[in-house]
């Protein structure tokens, strides 16, 4: 049974209105009027000249397009602090003293006064399930913890959705968190909400759901239904009757197929565009989708990526590795391969090694708190070595999802057997690395393997890890960024959207404070890092882990002009206020995309 970090259920082929559901995706017409206008334009499918062509024209005439000055310019790495920065043709020309940069201006140069704001390299989310997040948010209503703090809030939200739903329409909701919102729901509880509207509640872990009696009836689920393929099954109460809980993809698909509208190209186009606009509004200029973009979606996805407000990037699943073959000519390997006339790139190969610690399916070397079981890996050591060897033979880096420390052991054994300590084909990564041990940090350093932490684990689940899953000692070492910093092991921070909210500033704040917002406790005070180190994790190190260190992640002459402009400086504000800093503008390839 494979529990990925996010279930691909929402992108199952049966939910689309045509065999290659995304084949009809249309390019988005760019707009200067912000989020809502561009979302509307997405429905029109208009086509304008591609970004690459615009950049080529601007770079050829030798002029400086834009100069930014009058604020704090944070280069992060590779350049001294600057008073001004000049951009031309989508590239950084020079940064330094304002007088030197202004000397490059011509009558056609646009001068932007930052008015005291802070300009940083564009923020990068190296693990974000873009397409799944887009469809998930478009088709289901979010009732998660950030919107409903208590059990009663959840139930009241459901009552309101039922009251507003037209007769016969299913109420489809997502992001319910059994750890933070009062435990599992049940058929009985949902029946008390409605017996006239079918209700489907998808858990935030992506692998569980709860439905009411009408949903079971309309989906034609018999009371005596047994186990389905992939370990999927329907929960039962003490009386042996179905209790409304549904586990794993095939069971959830059987139910949701009866109530979800078919995904059309128009709907998918609108959903992806809306989501990427929210990404830009959060300050991110690049998101990387690890494993959930299918190879047959690459070509149609480029139609959207060509006009998207942010850069997009993807790795393919191990099972889909042959899907890279048509793109070999682009130079796949240590450096990300960019598709022509678009800001969409391809990188590595993902393997899902275990499940989620929150559902006790991450594989540990010690049992979970007050339990006798320790989770299971999706593959044994021999299988993992064979898979990693295949990725290495393809000349690509590997990204291995590992929430439990036992899975990390198996993954590192496989990487050492396949790559040794070589990073010739790019940086090999351990995704999440939630329960990483000190000796594994030292081993990763020797093997040139790097972790990427889902730091929202700490702010959302730190108390649950401490009190329900692992106990204080083990929980205090979860997502151990501080220990990595002391060992000089570079790391990145990611959102794993839709498993947690987009926004790299939130990740940065948690890395610096380690505060769990559930009870305001500090989870592992010795695992905090400096604001500078946390900023590097969402800029230059994220760029390196995606094969883009020569193009993105720091403000240096010749690099691409991707900027995030903030109302305050995250390096100097109260660390507990970092996530509250307003994103003023985002610029990608020298063009303003949000603001």
CSV table of C-alpha atoms in Angstrom, one decimal, residues 145 458-460 462-463 466 509 513-523 576:
chain,number,residue,atom,x,y,z
A,145,UNK,CA,-7.8,24.0,10.3
A,458,UNK,CA,6.3,22.0,13.0
A,459,UNK,CA,3.9,24.9,13.1
A,460,UNK,CA,0.8,22.7,12.5
A,462,UNK,CA,4.5,19.9,16.4
A,463,UNK,CA,2.3,19.5,19.5
A,466,UNK,CA,5.1,15.6,20.8
A,509,UNK,CA,9.3,32.1,10.1
A,513,UNK,CA,11.1,30.4,15.6
A,514,UNK,CA,10.0,26.7,15.8
A,515,UNK,CA,6.7,27.8,17.3
A,516,UNK,CA,3.7,25.5,17.0
A,517,UNK,CA,0.7,27.6,16.5
A,518,UNK,CA,-1.7,25.1,18.1
A,519,UNK,CA,-0.5,25.8,21.6
A,520,UNK,CA,2.3,28.4,21.0
A,521,UNK,CA,4.9,26.0,22.3
A,522,UNK,CA,8.4,25.8,20.9
A,523,UNK,CA,9.2,22.5,19.3
A,576,UNK,CA,7.4,36.0,14.8
